[in-house]
Amino acid sequence: MTTQLPLAIGLVGAGRMGSFHAETLARRLPGVHLAAVADPAPGAARRLADRLDCPTAYTEIGDLFADPDVDAVVISTPARTHADLVVAAARAGKAVYCEKPMATTLADADRAIVAAAEAGVPLQVGFNRRYDAGFRAAHDKVAAGAIGTPQLLRSLTRDPKLADPAPIPPWTIFLETLIHDFDTLRFLNPGCEPVEVFAMADALVRPDFKDRGLLDTAVVTIRFDNGALATAEANFQAVYGYDVRGEVFGSAGMLTMGDIRRTHLTSYGADGITAETVTYDQDLFHEAYVAELADFAETVRTARTPSATGEDARAALTIALAAIRSVEKGVPVRIEEIRPEAN
């Protein structure tokens, strides 16, 4: 009987989400260990590595990619750096998990996909809702025909608080927030693809930042090739908590998923009915975040196709780019109009 060596994974990006992923790699996944941390910010990688008893820290990300003791990498850096890092990691022969969005242009998405394919390494993208128990069960039921033909779908993301809007890049609501919902709608309508997008967006939370490119509220309608109509909506400030929900209405029934309540406890008193709510994504999707990295580790070990591929990331990005064009032009946009050379 042979003992399987632990899978050595390096973490790139020691920020908020990267720190959570690093903890998962170091402490939550049997058969996996955090081999190295890289972050260009002085001291950031070393602090995180020390906290998690990780032996190696780099300020040069390329040094982590060149490390022969690293089998795979998790990329959790700012969105606009993702594609270049995926390409570099793949060319170094590392299996890649990349946080969403994988890219912000189709040309970059294609570069990332080609790099992974040419290197023969798996490329998985962080669409965590695919790993949430409720969303996964809904997908399976739709795929099994439990609610007949999907006719109406809905996905929403309402963040709990808009702090300082100044550093938020233009079009973030589509490229980084609703990108989850666009993937979710494809996931909940398996085997079908969007054909047309119409979007509206505004700065309703912080209208004083609209002239700087901020859009903090959006609604997107999507028509799929099976005739289903879908809506995706987002807002950057839900005062009651972090609100993520989905719905599929079909010819034979309906499925709903998502619950903002922290527990199933409901209090009844003189002031009415109350329940504690979740205000942080790492609380609401804790198990899903862990599950997606567990799945990535298994993908690396078995060389199977990832559950959320680079092609899935490209498809969600295409919807986002169509939504941006729709807002700019004020008209519906056909998916077929969105091509790499038009970015």
Short mmCIF file of C-alpha atoms in Angstrom, two decimals:
data_model
loop_
_atom_site.label_atom_id
_atom_site.label_comp_id
_atom_site.label_asym_id
_atom_site.label_seq_id
_atom_site.Cartn_x
_atom_site.Cartn_y
_atom_site.Cartn_z
CA MET A 1 0.00 0.00 0.00
CA THR A 2 1.44 3.35 -1.06
CA THR A 3 0.84 6.58 0.77
CA GLN A 4 -0.29 9.47 -1.41
CA LEU A 5 1.86 12.53 -0.94
CA PRO A 6 0.04 15.72 0.07
CA LEU A 7 -0.80 17.99 -2.83
CA ALA A 8 1.37 21.11 -2.58
CA ILE A 9 -0.57 24.25 -3.52
CA GLY A 10 0.75 27.79 -3.66
CA LEU A 11 -1.41 30.83 -2.95
CA VAL A 12 -1.03 34.03 -4.98
CA GLY A 13 -2.58 37.10 -3.36
CA ALA A 14 -2.64 37.51 0.42
CA GLY A 15 -5.66 39.79 0.64
CA ARG A 16 -9.10 39.13 2.13
CA MET A 17 -10.19 36.27 -0.11
CA GLY A 18 -6.67 34.96 -0.54
CA SER A 19 -6.26 34.69 3.23
CA PHE A 20 -9.43 32.62 3.48
CA HIS A 21 -8.26 30.30 0.70
CA ALA A 22 -4.85 30.02 2.35
CA GLU A 23 -6.48 28.93 5.60
CA THR A 24 -8.49 26.34 3.69
CA LEU A 25 -5.38 24.95 2.03
CA ALA A 26 -3.46 24.92 5.30
CA ARG A 27 -6.11 23.64 7.69
CA ARG A 28 -9.34 22.44 6.11
CA LEU A 29 -8.42 19.96 3.37
CA PRO A 30 -6.94 16.54 4.16
CA GLY A 31 -4.22 15.57 1.72
CA VAL A 32 -3.44 19.19 0.82
CA HIS A 33 -0.88 21.56 2.23
CA LEU A 34 -0.11 25.22 1.70
CA ALA A 35 3.35 25.11 0.17
CA ALA A 36 3.99 28.80 -0.49
CA VAL A 37 2.40 32.25 -0.47
CA ALA A 38 3.21 35.06 -2.90
CA ASP A 39 2.19 38.70 -2.80
CA PRO A 40 4.05 41.74 -4.14
CA ALA A 41 3.05 43.93 -1.20
CA PRO A 42 6.03 44.11 1.18
CA GLY A 43 5.59 41.70 4.08
CA ALA A 44 2.11 40.52 3.11
CA ALA A 45 3.07 37.03 2.02
CA ARG A 46 5.41 36.51 4.96
CA ARG A 47 2.79 37.55 7.52
CA LEU A 48 0.18 35.20 6.11
CA ALA A 49 2.65 32.36 5.71
CA ASP A 50 3.87 32.71 9.28
CA ARG A 51 0.32 32.74 10.63
CA LEU A 52 -0.41 29.45 8.83
CA ASP A 53 2.96 27.76 9.44
CA CYS A 54 3.71 27.85 5.73
CA PRO A 55 7.46 27.54 5.06
CA THR A 56 7.83 29.75 2.00
CA ALA A 57 6.85 33.31 1.14
CA TYR A 58 7.63 35.26 -2.02
CA THR A 59 7.27 38.90 -3.04
CA GLU A 60 7.92 37.93 -6.67
CA ILE A 61 4.97 35.91 -7.95
CA GLY A 62 7.13 34.39 -10.69
CA ASP A 63 9.30 32.80 -8.02
CA LEU A 64 6.30 30.84 -6.74
CA PHE A 65 5.46 29.68 -10.28
CA ALA A 66 9.07 28.52 -10.68
CA ASP A 67 9.09 26.64 -7.38
CA PRO A 68 9.47 22.92 -8.18
CA ASP A 69 7.85 21.97 -4.87
CA VAL A 70 4.54 23.61 -5.87
CA ASP A 71 2.10 21.36 -7.75
CA ALA A 72 -0.73 23.84 -8.29
CA VAL A 73 -1.64 27.45 -7.62
CA VAL A 74 -4.64 29.38 -6.36
CA ILE A 75 -4.84 32.91 -7.78
CA SER A 76 -6.68 35.45 -5.64
CA THR A 77 -5.36 38.83 -6.77
CA PRO A 78 -7.20 41.89 -8.18
CA ALA A 79 -9.43 40.96 -11.11
CA ARG A 80 -7.51 42.74 -13.83
CA THR A 81 -4.34 40.74 -13.06
CA HIS A 82 -5.96 37.32 -13.36
CA ALA A 83 -5.47 36.50 -17.04
CA ASP A 84 -1.75 37.25 -17.10
CA LEU A 85 -1.20 35.21 -13.95
CA VAL A 86 -3.18 32.26 -15.31
CA VAL A 87 -1.05 32.31 -18.46
CA ALA A 88 2.20 32.51 -16.48
CA ALA A 89 1.19 29.74 -14.08
CA ALA A 90 0.06 27.43 -16.88
CA ARG A 91 3.27 27.98 -18.82
CA ALA A 92 5.16 27.03 -15.66
CA GLY A 93 3.27 23.73 -15.67
CA LYS A 94 1.09 24.46 -12.64
CA ALA A 95 -2.56 23.47 -12.35
CA VAL A 96 -4.56 26.67 -11.87
CA TYR A 97 -7.48 27.73 -9.75
CA CYS A 98 -8.38 31.37 -10.46
CA GLU A 99 -10.86 33.54 -8.63
CA LYS A 100 -13.56 35.14 -10.74
CA PRO A 101 -13.47 36.87 -13.13
CA MET A 102 -10.80 34.92 -14.97
CA ALA A 103 -10.43 37.86 -17.35
CA THR A 104 -12.08 41.17 -18.16
CA THR A 105 -11.79 40.92 -21.96
CA LEU A 106 -12.54 38.01 -24.27
CA ALA A 107 -9.07 38.26 -25.78
CA ASP A 108 -7.55 37.74 -22.33
CA ALA A 109 -9.99 34.93 -21.56
CA ASP A 110 -8.95 33.19 -24.75
CA ARG A 111 -5.28 33.62 -23.90
CA ALA A 112 -5.82 32.00 -20.52
CA ILE A 113 -7.80 29.09 -21.92
CA VAL A 114 -5.24 28.43 -24.67
CA ALA A 115 -2.31 28.62 -22.25
CA ALA A 116 -3.85 26.00 -19.97
CA ALA A 117 -4.75 23.74 -22.88
CA GLU A 118 -1.28 23.97 -24.43
CA ALA A 119 0.34 23.23 -21.07
CA GLY A 120 -2.04 20.34 -20.41
CA VAL A 121 -3.00 21.66 -16.97
CA PRO A 122 -6.50 22.04 -15.48
CA LEU A 123 -7.95 25.52 -15.20
CA GLN A 124 -10.74 25.99 -12.66
CA VAL A 125 -12.55 29.26 -11.95
CA GLY A 126 -14.04 30.35 -8.62
CA PHE A 127 -17.78 30.29 -9.22
CA ASN A 128 -18.57 29.26 -5.68
CA ARG A 129 -22.36 29.07 -6.02
CA ARG A 130 -21.92 25.89 -8.06
CA TYR A 131 -20.64 24.35 -4.81
CA ASP A 132 -23.39 25.64 -2.52
CA ALA A 133 -25.64 22.73 -1.50
CA GLY A 134 -28.88 24.50 -2.45
CA PHE A 135 -27.73 25.79 -5.83
CA ARG A 136 -26.14 22.42 -6.66
CA ALA A 137 -29.35 20.57 -5.75
CA ALA A 138 -31.37 22.97 -7.89
CA HIS A 139 -29.08 22.38 -10.86
CA ASP A 140 -29.40 18.61 -10.45
CA LYS A 141 -33.19 18.78 -10.24
CA VAL A 142 -33.44 20.96 -13.35
CA ALA A 143 -31.10 18.64 -15.23
CA ALA A 144 -33.25 15.66 -14.19
CA GLY A 145 -36.42 17.35 -15.48
CA ALA A 146 -37.97 17.71 -12.02
CA ILE A 147 -39.62 21.05 -12.87
CA GLY A 148 -40.15 20.47 -16.58
CA THR A 149 -38.83 23.07 -19.01
CA PRO A 150 -37.27 26.16 -17.39
CA GLN A 151 -39.21 29.28 -18.34
CA LEU A 152 -38.21 32.00 -15.84
CA LEU A 153 -34.96 32.23 -13.92
CA ARG A 154 -33.67 34.73 -11.39
CA SER A 155 -30.37 35.33 -9.62
CA LEU A 156 -29.51 38.24 -7.35
CA THR A 157 -26.56 39.57 -5.37
CA ARG A 158 -26.96 42.34 -2.82
CA ASP A 159 -23.80 43.24 -0.96
CA PRO A 160 -24.19 44.38 2.65
CA LYS A 161 -22.30 47.66 2.50
CA LEU A 162 -20.71 50.08 0.07
CA ALA A 163 -17.80 51.54 2.01
CA ASP A 164 -15.41 53.71 0.00
CA PRO A 165 -16.52 53.70 -3.65
CA ALA A 166 -13.45 55.58 -4.87
CA PRO A 167 -11.27 52.54 -5.72
CA ILE A 168 -14.06 50.61 -7.50
CA PRO A 169 -13.19 50.35 -11.22
CA PRO A 170 -15.85 51.18 -13.84
CA TRP A 171 -18.20 48.33 -14.74
CA THR A 172 -17.32 46.36 -11.59
CA ILE A 173 -21.00 45.58 -10.99
CA PHE A 174 -21.04 43.51 -14.19
CA LEU A 175 -17.47 42.19 -14.36
CA GLU A 176 -16.97 41.25 -10.69
CA THR A 177 -20.37 41.14 -8.96
CA LEU A 178 -22.99 40.01 -11.48
CA ILE A 179 -20.45 37.71 -13.10
CA HIS A 180 -21.50 35.24 -10.37
CA ASP A 181 -25.15 35.61 -11.32
CA PHE A 182 -24.45 35.21 -15.02
CA ASP A 183 -22.67 31.93 -14.32
CA THR A 184 -25.44 30.88 -11.92
CA LEU A 185 -28.14 31.41 -14.55
CA ARG A 186 -26.22 29.24 -17.03
CA PHE A 187 -25.70 26.66 -14.28
CA LEU A 188 -29.42 26.61 -13.46
CA ASN A 189 -30.39 26.24 -17.14
CA PRO A 190 -28.02 23.37 -18.03
CA GLY A 191 -27.25 22.76 -21.68
CA CYS A 192 -28.64 26.12 -22.75
CA GLU A 193 -26.88 29.34 -23.68
CA PRO A 194 -27.87 33.03 -23.68
CA VAL A 195 -28.67 34.70 -26.98
CA GLU A 196 -29.68 38.27 -26.02
CA VAL A 197 -29.03 40.67 -23.13
CA PHE A 198 -30.61 43.93 -22.03
CA ALA A 199 -29.29 45.83 -19.02
CA MET A 200 -30.01 48.95 -17.01
CA ALA A 201 -27.74 50.35 -14.31
CA ASP A 202 -27.36 53.46 -12.18
CA ALA A 203 -25.70 54.88 -9.08
CA LEU A 204 -28.54 54.85 -6.57
CA VAL A 205 -26.53 54.11 -3.43
CA ARG A 206 -23.89 56.77 -4.09
CA PRO A 207 -25.14 59.04 -6.86
CA ASP A 208 -22.33 61.47 -6.06
CA PHE A 209 -19.88 58.98 -7.59
CA LYS A 210 -21.74 58.36 -10.83
CA ASP A 211 -19.65 60.91 -12.74
CA ARG A 212 -16.56 58.90 -11.71
CA GLY A 213 -17.91 55.77 -13.38
CA LEU A 214 -19.60 54.10 -10.40
CA LEU A 215 -22.67 52.00 -11.05
CA ASP A 216 -23.97 50.39 -7.86
CA THR A 217 -27.39 49.09 -8.93
CA ALA A 218 -28.22 46.99 -11.99
CA VAL A 219 -30.88 44.77 -13.54
CA VAL A 220 -30.09 42.51 -16.49
CA THR A 221 -32.53 40.47 -18.55
CA ILE A 222 -31.27 37.50 -20.55
CA ARG A 223 -32.98 35.39 -23.21
CA PHE A 224 -31.73 31.81 -23.55
CA ASP A 225 -31.78 29.62 -26.63
CA ASN A 226 -34.40 27.33 -25.06
CA GLY A 227 -36.77 30.30 -24.77
CA ALA A 228 -36.25 30.83 -21.04
CA LEU A 229 -36.15 34.41 -19.77
CA ALA A 230 -33.84 35.29 -16.89
CA THR A 231 -33.13 38.28 -14.70
CA ALA A 232 -29.97 39.09 -12.76
CA GLU A 233 -29.86 41.98 -10.34
CA ALA A 234 -27.30 43.52 -8.03
CA ASN A 235 -26.99 46.30 -5.50
CA PHE A 236 -23.95 47.30 -3.49
CA GLN A 237 -25.77 48.06 -0.22
CA ALA A 238 -28.42 45.90 1.39
CA VAL A 239 -28.70 47.27 4.90
CA TYR A 240 -30.12 43.98 6.22
CA GLY A 241 -27.20 41.74 5.18
CA TYR A 242 -25.54 39.78 2.40
CA ASP A 243 -28.39 38.64 0.18
CA VAL A 244 -27.84 35.98 -2.50
CA ARG A 245 -30.80 34.07 -3.91
CA GLY A 246 -31.88 32.16 -6.99
CA GLU A 247 -35.08 30.87 -8.54
CA VAL A 248 -36.06 28.61 -11.43
CA PHE A 249 -39.69 28.49 -12.54
CA GLY A 250 -40.55 25.70 -14.96
CA SER A 251 -43.48 24.13 -16.74
CA ALA A 252 -43.89 21.59 -13.91
CA GLY A 253 -42.85 23.50 -10.80
CA MET A 254 -40.44 25.93 -9.18
CA LEU A 255 -37.20 25.85 -7.22
CA THR A 256 -35.88 28.56 -4.92
CA MET A 257 -32.50 28.75 -3.23
CA GLY A 258 -30.64 31.08 -0.90
CA ASP A 259 -31.37 32.18 2.65
CA ILE A 260 -29.97 35.28 4.32
CA ARG A 261 -30.78 34.06 7.83
CA ARG A 262 -27.78 33.11 9.95
CA THR A 263 -29.71 30.18 11.48
CA HIS A 264 -33.23 28.85 11.28
CA LEU A 265 -34.03 30.54 14.60
CA THR A 266 -36.86 33.09 14.38
CA SER A 267 -37.75 35.26 17.39
CA TYR A 268 -41.33 36.30 18.08
CA GLY A 269 -41.80 39.20 20.50
CA ALA A 270 -43.58 42.44 21.23
CA ASP A 271 -41.59 44.19 18.50
CA GLY A 272 -42.52 41.63 15.87
CA ILE A 273 -40.72 38.75 14.21
CA THR A 274 -36.94 38.89 13.86
CA ALA A 275 -34.08 36.72 12.62
CA GLU A 276 -30.32 37.24 12.59
CA THR A 277 -28.89 37.70 9.10
CA VAL A 278 -25.55 36.97 7.46
CA THR A 279 -23.50 40.04 6.57
CA TYR A 280 -20.33 38.47 5.15
CA ASP A 281 -19.74 36.31 2.08
CA GLN A 282 -17.27 34.03 3.85
CA ASP A 283 -20.00 33.19 6.37
CA LEU A 284 -22.79 32.65 3.83
CA PHE A 285 -20.66 30.56 1.47
CA HIS A 286 -18.11 29.12 3.90
CA GLU A 287 -18.80 25.49 2.96
CA ALA A 288 -18.95 26.32 -0.75
CA TYR A 289 -15.58 28.09 -0.67
CA VAL A 290 -14.03 25.05 0.98
CA ALA A 291 -15.79 22.64 -1.37
CA GLU A 292 -14.54 24.36 -4.51
CA LEU A 293 -10.91 24.04 -3.40
CA ALA A 294 -11.49 20.43 -2.37
CA ASP A 295 -12.87 19.84 -5.87
CA PHE A 296 -9.85 21.60 -7.38
CA ALA A 297 -7.50 19.33 -5.45
CA GLU A 298 -9.37 16.26 -6.67
CA THR A 299 -9.30 17.63 -10.22
CA VAL A 300 -5.52 17.98 -10.02
CA ARG A 301 -5.09 14.47 -8.61
CA THR A 302 -7.33 12.76 -11.17
CA ALA A 303 -6.77 14.99 -14.24
CA ARG A 304 -10.53 15.29 -14.73
CA THR A 305 -12.29 18.29 -16.23
CA PRO A 306 -12.96 21.02 -13.64
CA SER A 307 -16.55 21.68 -12.59
CA ALA A 308 -16.18 25.38 -13.45
CA THR A 309 -13.93 25.72 -16.48
CA GLY A 310 -12.21 28.54 -18.30
CA GLU A 311 -14.89 28.19 -20.95
CA ASP A 312 -17.56 28.74 -18.28
CA ALA A 313 -15.72 31.88 -17.21
CA ARG A 314 -15.59 33.09 -20.81
CA ALA A 315 -19.32 32.51 -21.25
CA ALA A 316 -20.17 34.51 -18.12
CA LEU A 317 -17.81 37.27 -19.23
CA THR A 318 -19.53 37.43 -22.61
CA ILE A 319 -22.83 38.12 -20.85
CA ALA A 320 -21.15 40.82 -18.74
CA LEU A 321 -19.67 42.50 -21.81
CA ALA A 322 -23.05 42.36 -23.55
CA ALA A 323 -24.63 43.98 -20.48
CA ILE A 324 -22.04 46.77 -20.54
CA ARG A 325 -22.70 47.43 -24.22
CA SER A 326 -26.45 47.39 -23.56
CA VAL A 327 -26.07 50.06 -20.87
CA GLU A 328 -23.90 52.16 -23.18
CA LYS A 329 -26.31 51.92 -26.12
CA GLY A 330 -29.64 51.59 -24.30
CA VAL A 331 -30.72 48.65 -26.46
CA PRO A 332 -30.73 44.84 -26.27
CA VAL A 333 -27.49 43.24 -27.43
CA ARG A 334 -27.13 39.89 -29.16
CA ILE A 335 -24.50 37.62 -27.65
CA GLU A 336 -23.15 36.92 -31.12
CA GLU A 337 -22.17 40.61 -31.38
CA ILE A 338 -19.63 40.25 -28.57
CA ARG A 339 -16.31 39.22 -30.11
CA PRO A 340 -12.72 39.49 -28.89
CA GLU A 341 -11.82 42.21 -31.35
CA ALA A 342 -14.70 44.37 -30.07
CA ASN A 343 -13.45 44.57 -26.45
#
